[in-house]
Coordinates of C-alpha atoms in Angstrom, one line a residue:
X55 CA -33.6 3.4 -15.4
X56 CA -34.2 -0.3 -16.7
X57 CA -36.0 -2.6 -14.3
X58 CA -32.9 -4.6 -15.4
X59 CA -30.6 -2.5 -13.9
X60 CA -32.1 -2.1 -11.1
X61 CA -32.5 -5.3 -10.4
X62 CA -28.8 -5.5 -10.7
X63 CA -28.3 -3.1 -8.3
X64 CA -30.3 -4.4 -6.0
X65 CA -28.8 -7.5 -6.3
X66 CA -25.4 -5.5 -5.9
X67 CA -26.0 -3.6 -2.6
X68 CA -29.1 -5.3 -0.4
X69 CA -28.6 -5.6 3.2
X70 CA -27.2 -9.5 3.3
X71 CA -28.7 -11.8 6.2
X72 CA -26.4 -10.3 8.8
X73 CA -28.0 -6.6 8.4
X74 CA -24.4 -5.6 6.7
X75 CA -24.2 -4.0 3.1
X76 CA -21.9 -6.5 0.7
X77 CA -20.9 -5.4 -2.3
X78 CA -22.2 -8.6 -3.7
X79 CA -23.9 -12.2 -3.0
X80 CA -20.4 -13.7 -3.6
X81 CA -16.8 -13.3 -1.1
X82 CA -14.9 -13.6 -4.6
X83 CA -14.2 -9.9 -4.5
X84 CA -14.3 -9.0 -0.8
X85 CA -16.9 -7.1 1.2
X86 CA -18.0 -3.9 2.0
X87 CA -19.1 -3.5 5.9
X88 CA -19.3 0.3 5.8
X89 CA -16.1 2.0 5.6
X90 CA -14.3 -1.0 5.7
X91 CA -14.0 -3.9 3.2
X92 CA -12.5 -7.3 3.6
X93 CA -11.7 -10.2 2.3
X94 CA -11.2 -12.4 5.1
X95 CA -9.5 -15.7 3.4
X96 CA -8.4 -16.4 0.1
X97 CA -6.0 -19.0 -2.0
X98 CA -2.6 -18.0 -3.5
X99 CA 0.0 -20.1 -5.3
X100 CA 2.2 -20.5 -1.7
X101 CA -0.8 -20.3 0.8
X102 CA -3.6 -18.7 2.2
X103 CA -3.8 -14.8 2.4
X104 CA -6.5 -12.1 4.1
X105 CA -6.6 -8.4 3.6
X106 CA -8.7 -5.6 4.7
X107 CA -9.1 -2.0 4.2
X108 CA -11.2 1.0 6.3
X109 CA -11.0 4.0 4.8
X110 CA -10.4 7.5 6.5
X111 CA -10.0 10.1 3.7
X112 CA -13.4 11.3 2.0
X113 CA -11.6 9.5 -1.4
X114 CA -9.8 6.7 -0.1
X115 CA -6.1 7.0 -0.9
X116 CA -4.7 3.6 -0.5
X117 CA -4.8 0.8 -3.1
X118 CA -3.9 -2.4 -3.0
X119 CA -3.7 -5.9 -4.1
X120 CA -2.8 -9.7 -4.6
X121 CA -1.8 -11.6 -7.9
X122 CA -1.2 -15.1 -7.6
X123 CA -0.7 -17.4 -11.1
X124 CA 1.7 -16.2 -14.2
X125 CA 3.7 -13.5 -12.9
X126 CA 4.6 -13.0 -16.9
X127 CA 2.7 -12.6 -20.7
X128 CA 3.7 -16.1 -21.2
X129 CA 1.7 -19.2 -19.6
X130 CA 5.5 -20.8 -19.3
X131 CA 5.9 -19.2 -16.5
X132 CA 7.2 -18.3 -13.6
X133 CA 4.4 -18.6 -11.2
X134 CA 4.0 -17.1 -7.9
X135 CA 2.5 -14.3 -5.8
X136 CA 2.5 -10.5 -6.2
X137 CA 1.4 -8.3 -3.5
X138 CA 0.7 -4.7 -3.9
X139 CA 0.2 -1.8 -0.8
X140 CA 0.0 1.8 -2.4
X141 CA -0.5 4.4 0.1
X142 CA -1.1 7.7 -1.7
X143 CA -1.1 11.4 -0.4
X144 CA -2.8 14.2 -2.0
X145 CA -5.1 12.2 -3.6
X146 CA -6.2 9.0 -5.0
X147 CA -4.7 9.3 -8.8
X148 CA -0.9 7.8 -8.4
X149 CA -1.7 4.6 -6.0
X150 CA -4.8 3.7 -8.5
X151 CA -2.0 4.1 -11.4
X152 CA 0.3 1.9 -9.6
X153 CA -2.6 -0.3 -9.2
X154 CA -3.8 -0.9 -12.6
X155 CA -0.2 -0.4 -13.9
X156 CA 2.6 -2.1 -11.7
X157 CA 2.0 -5.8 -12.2
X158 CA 1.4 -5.5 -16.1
X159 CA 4.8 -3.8 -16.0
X160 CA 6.5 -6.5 -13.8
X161 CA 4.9 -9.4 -16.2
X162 CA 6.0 -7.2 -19.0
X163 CA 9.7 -7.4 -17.6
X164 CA 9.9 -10.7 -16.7
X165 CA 8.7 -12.1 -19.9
X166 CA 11.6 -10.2 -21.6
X167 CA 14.0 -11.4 -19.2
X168 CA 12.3 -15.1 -18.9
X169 CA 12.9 -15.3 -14.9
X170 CA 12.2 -12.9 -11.6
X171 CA 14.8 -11.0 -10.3
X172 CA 15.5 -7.7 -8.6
X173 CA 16.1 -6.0 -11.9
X174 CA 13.3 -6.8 -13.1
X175 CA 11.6 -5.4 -10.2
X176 CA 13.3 -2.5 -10.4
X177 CA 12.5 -2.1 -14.0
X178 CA 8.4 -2.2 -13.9
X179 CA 8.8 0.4 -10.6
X180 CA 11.0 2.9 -13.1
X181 CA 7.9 2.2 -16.1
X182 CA 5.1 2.7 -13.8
X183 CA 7.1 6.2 -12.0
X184 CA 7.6 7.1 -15.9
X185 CA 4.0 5.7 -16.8
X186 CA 2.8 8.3 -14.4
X187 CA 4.6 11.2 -15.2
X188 CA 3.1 10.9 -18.5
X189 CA -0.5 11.0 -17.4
X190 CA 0.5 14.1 -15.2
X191 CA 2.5 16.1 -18.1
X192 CA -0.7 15.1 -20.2
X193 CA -3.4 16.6 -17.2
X194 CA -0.8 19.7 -16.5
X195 CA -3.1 22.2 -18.7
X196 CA -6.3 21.7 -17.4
X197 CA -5.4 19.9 -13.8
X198 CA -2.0 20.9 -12.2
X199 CA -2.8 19.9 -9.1
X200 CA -2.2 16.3 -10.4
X201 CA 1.7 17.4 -9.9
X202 CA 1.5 17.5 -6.4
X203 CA -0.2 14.0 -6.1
X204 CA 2.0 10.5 -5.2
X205 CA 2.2 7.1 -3.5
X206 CA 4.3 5.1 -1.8
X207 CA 4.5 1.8 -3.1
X208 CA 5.8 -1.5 -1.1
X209 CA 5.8 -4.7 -3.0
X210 CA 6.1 -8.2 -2.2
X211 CA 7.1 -11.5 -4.8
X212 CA 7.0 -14.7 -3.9
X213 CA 9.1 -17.0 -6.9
X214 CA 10.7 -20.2 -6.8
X215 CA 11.2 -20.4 -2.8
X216 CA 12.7 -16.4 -2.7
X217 CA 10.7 -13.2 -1.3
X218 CA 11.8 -10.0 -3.2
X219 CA 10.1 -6.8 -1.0
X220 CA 10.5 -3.7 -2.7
X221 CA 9.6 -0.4 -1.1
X222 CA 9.1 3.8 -1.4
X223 CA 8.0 5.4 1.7
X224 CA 7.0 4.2 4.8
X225 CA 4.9 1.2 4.3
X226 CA 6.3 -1.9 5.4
X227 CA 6.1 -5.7 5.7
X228 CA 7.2 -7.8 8.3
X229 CA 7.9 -11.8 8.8
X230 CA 6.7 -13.5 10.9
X231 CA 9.3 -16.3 12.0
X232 CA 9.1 -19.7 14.4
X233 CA 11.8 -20.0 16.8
X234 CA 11.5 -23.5 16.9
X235 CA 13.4 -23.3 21.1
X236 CA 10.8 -21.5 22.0
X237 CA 7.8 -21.9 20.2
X238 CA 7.3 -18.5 19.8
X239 CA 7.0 -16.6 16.4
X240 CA 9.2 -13.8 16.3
X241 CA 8.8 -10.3 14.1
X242 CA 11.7 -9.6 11.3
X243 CA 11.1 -6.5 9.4
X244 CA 11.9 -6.9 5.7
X245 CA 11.3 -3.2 4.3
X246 CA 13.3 -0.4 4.6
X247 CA 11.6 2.7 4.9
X248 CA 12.0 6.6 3.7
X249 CA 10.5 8.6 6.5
X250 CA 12.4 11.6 7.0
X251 CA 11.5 11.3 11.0
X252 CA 14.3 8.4 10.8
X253 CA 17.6 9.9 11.1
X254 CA 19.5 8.1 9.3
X255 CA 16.7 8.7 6.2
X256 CA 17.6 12.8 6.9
X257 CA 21.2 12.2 6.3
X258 CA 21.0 10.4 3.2
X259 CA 19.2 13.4 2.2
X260 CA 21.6 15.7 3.5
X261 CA 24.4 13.6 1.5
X262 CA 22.4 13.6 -1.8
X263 CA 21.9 17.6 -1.6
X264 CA 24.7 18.9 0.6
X265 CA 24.3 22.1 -0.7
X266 CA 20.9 22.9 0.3
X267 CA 21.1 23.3 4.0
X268 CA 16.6 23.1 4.1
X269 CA 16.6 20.0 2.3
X270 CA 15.1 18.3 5.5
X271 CA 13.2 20.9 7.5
X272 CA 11.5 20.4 11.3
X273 CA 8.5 21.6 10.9
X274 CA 5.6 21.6 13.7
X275 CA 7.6 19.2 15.3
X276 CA 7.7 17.0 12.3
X277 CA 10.4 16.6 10.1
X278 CA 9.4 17.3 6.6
X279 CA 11.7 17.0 2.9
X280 CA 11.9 20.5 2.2
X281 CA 9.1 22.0 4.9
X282 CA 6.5 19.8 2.8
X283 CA 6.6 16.1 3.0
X284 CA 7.5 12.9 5.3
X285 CA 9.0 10.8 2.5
X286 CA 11.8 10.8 0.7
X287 CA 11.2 8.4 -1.7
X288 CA 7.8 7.8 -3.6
X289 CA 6.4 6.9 -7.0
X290 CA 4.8 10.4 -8.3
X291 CA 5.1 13.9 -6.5
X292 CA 6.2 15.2 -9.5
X293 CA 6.7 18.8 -8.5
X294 CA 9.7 17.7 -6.6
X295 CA 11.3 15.8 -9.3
X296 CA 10.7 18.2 -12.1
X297 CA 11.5 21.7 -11.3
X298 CA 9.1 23.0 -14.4
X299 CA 6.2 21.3 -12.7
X300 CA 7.4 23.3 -9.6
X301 CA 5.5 26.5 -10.8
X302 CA 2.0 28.7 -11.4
X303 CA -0.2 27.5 -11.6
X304 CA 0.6 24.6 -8.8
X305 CA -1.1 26.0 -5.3
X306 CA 1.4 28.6 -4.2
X307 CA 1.9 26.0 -0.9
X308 CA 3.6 23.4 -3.0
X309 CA 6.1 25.7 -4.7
X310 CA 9.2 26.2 -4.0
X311 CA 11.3 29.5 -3.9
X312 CA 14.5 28.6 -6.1
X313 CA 14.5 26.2 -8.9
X314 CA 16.0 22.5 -8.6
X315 CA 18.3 21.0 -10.3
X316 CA 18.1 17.5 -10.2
X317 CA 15.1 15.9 -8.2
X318 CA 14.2 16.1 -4.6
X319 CA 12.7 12.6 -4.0
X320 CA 13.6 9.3 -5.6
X321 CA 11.8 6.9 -7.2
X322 CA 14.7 3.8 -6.8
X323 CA 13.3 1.1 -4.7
X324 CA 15.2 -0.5 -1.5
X325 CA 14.6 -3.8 -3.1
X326 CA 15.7 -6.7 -0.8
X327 CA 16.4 -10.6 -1.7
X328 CA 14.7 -13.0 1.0
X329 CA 15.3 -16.8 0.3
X330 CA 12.2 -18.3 2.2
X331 CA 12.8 -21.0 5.2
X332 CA 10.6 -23.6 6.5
X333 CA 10.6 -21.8 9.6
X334 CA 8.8 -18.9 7.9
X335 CA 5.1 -18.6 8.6
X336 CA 3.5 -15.2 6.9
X337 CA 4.1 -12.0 6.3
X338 CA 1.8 -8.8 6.9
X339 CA 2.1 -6.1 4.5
X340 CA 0.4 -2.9 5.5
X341 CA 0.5 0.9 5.2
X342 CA 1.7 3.0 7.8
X343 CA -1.8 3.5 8.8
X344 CA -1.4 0.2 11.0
X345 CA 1.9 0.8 12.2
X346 CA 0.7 4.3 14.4
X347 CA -1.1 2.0 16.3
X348 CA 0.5 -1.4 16.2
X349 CA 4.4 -2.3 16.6
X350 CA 6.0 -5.2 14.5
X351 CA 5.9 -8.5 17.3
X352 CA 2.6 -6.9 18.2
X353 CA 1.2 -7.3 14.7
X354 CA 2.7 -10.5 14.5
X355 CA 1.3 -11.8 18.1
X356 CA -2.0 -11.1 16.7
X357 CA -1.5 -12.9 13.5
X358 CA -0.2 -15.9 15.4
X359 CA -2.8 -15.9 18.3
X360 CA -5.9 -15.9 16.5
X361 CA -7.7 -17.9 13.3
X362 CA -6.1 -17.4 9.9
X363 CA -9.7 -16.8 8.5
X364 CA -10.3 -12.7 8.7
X365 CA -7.0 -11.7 9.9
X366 CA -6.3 -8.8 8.6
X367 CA -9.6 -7.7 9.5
X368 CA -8.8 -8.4 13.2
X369 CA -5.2 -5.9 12.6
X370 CA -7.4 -3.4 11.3
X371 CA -9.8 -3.4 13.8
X372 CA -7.1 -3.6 16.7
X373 CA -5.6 -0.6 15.0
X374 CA -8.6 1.5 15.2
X375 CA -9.3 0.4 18.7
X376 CA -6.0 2.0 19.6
X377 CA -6.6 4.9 17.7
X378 CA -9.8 5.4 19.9
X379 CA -8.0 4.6 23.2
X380 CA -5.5 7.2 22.3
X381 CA -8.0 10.0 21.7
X382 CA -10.2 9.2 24.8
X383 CA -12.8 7.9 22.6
X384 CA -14.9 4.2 22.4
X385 CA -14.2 2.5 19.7
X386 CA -18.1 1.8 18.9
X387 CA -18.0 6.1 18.7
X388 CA -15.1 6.0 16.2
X389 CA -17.3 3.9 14.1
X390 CA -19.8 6.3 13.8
X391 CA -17.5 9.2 12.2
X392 CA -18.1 9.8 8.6
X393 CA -15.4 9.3 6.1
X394 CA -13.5 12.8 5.6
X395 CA -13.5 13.3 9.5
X396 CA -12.6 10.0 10.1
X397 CA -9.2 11.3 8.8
X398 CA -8.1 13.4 12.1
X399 CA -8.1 10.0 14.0
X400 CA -6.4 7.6 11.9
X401 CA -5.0 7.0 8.2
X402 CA -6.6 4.6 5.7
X403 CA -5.5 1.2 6.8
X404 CA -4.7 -1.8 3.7
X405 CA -3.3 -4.6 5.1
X406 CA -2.9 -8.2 3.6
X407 CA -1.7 -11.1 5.6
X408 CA 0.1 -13.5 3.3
X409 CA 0.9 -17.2 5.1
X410 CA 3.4 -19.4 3.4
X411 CA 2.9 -23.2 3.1
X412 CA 6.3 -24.7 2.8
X413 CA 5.4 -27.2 0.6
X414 CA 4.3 -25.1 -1.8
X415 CA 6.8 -22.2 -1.0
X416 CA 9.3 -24.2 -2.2
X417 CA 7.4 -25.9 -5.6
X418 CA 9.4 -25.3 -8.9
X419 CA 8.2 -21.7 -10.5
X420 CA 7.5 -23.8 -13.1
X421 CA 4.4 -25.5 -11.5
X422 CA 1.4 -23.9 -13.3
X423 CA -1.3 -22.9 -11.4
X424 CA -4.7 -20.8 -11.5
X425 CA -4.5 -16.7 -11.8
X426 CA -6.0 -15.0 -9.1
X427 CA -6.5 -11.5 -8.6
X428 CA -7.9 -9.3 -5.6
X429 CA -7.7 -5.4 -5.8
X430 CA -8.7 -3.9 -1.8
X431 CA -11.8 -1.8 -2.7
X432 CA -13.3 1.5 -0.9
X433 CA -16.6 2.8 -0.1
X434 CA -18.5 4.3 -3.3
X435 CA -21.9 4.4 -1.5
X436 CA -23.2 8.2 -0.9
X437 CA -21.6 10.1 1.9
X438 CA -24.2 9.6 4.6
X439 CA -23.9 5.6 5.2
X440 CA -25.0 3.3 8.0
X441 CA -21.9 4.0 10.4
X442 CA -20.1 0.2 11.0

């Protein structure tokens, strides 16, 4: 190896002044403390944000991410703020498509259709679904396993004073809101989510496929889409949208006895049309990882309560310190466990906590303003780390 390059890395990885291991000199791309990485405050086009992510899974699973600038191919315009939480399951392929591919299909979109709008959402969520089924009929020879890999995908824009939030699965963002009587800053869900452990999710199912009486299985006390998983909507999972995908050589637990017709899950986002108020103060967008351990007005207490500057690092590390509580544990011996085993005691964990500066909330799209772009990173040290 070049003394050049390992200079570089050096450079890269070297214990900073604190004792902690940063992924670099500079905050521009966020930090690495271990297995969790931050970036504790940044600048968007309508605010400040922070995000954060600790990883659980030996490959972390969850992507994520915050585009503030040009939300099209053209420099005209419109400008605003995309925000991206992908939590994948069964590996890390679909939610780092959806991250490298989501956005350039929403700019794509709204270029052809010059403004923002639900369709348009709607559109670059159906090219990135398609995008991905693509890679996976491509991979199908040599890696079948990819079939049974997918994401959900919750989606926040911020254009010309409105808040669209798009979601699959069971991520979910939630406003925070001042009651200006009280003083106090009140928790308004915005996403609608596709668990199957909701009831009302299980009879939408039961609607769409009334003549399969196991579309929605209990399972070890879990409700599960066909004995197998929690969601019911998702970008991915292929081998229950595509009944020749549902077959040898796909691992005997993923396939199903009869053929399907049409497809088990959906890919159609609940997309919802927010027009922002002066009242509103941020919004947290997070996996379901923080919302095990943390309940909307709790979340939002939190955010509220404390300094804006490493916020969501503060939900994640509440978050974990529940997850310790519940098991009996100390949080400083939770730290300790190793990626991989870290999974039986929580879920990766992205959050980003997005404040909204009314003056520039409600700016003309028009206003042009610097691109930005932050993508929530994972661990790629060697297995055996300094615990943190």
């Amino acid at each position: 190896m070049t003394s050049g390059l390992m200079n570089f890395l050096r450079a890269c990885f070297q214990p900073g002044a604190d004792g902690l291991v940063h992924t670099s000199s500079s905050d521009s791309v966020g930090r690495q403390d271990g297995l969790l990485w931050y970036k504790d405050t940044g600048q968007h086009v309508n605010g400040e944000f922070s995000m954060a992510v600790v990883q659980a899974n030996n490959l972390l699973e969850d992507q994520s991410q915050i585009e503030s600038g040009c939300l099209s191919m053209q420099d005209s315009g419109p400008y605003g703020t995309f925000i991206g939480i992908y939590d994948g399951h069964g590996g890390p392929e679909t939610s780092r498509f959806i991250n490298e591919h989501l956005f350039q299909n929403l700019k794509r979109f709204t270029s052809e259709h010059q403004s923002m709008s639900v369709e348009v959402i709607r559109k670059a969520f159906q090219a990135t679904e398609e995008g991905f089924l693509s890679v996976v009929t491509r991979q199908w020879p040599t890696k079948p396993q990819i079939a049974a890999v997918g994401s959900c995908c919750l989606v926040g824009v911020i254009c010309s004073g409105t808040l669209y939030v798009a979601n699959l699965g069971d991520s979910r963002a939630v406003l925070g809101r001042l009651v200006r009587s009280t003083g106090e800053v009140l928790a308004i869900q915005l996403s609608a989510e596709h668990n199957v452990s909701i009831e009302s999710v299980r009879q939408e199912m039961q609607s769409l496929h009334p003549d399969d009486s196991q579309i929605v299985v209990l399972k070890h006390n879990v409700w599960r889409v066909k004995g197998l998983i929690q969601i019911s909507r998702s970008i991915g999972d292929v081998y229950l949208k595509k009944s020749e995908f549902n077959r040898e050589p796909l691992y005997a637990k993923f396939r199903l006895r009869e053929p399907f017709g049409k497809p088990i899950l959906s890919a159609d986002p609940a997309i919802s049309v927010h027009h922002l108020q002066p009242d509103d103060q941020f919004i947290i967008f997070a996996s379901d990882g923080l919302w095990e351990h943390l309940s909307n007005q709790g979340a939002v207490d939190i955010v509220q309560n404390h300094p804006r500057n490493g916020i969501a690092r503060r939900l994640v590390k509440t978050a974990l310190q529940e997850a310790a509580k519940k098991r009996e544990m100390r949080y400083s011996d939770l730290k300790k466990i190793d990626r991989g085993v870290r999974r039986h005691f929580h879920d990766d964990i992205s959050v980003a906590v997005v404040f909204l500066d009314s003056n520039l909330v409600s700016r003309a799209s028009s206003v042009k303003s610097p691109n930005i772009s932050v993508k929530g990173g994972g661990i790629s040290l060697p297995t055996k780390t300094t615990p943190t």
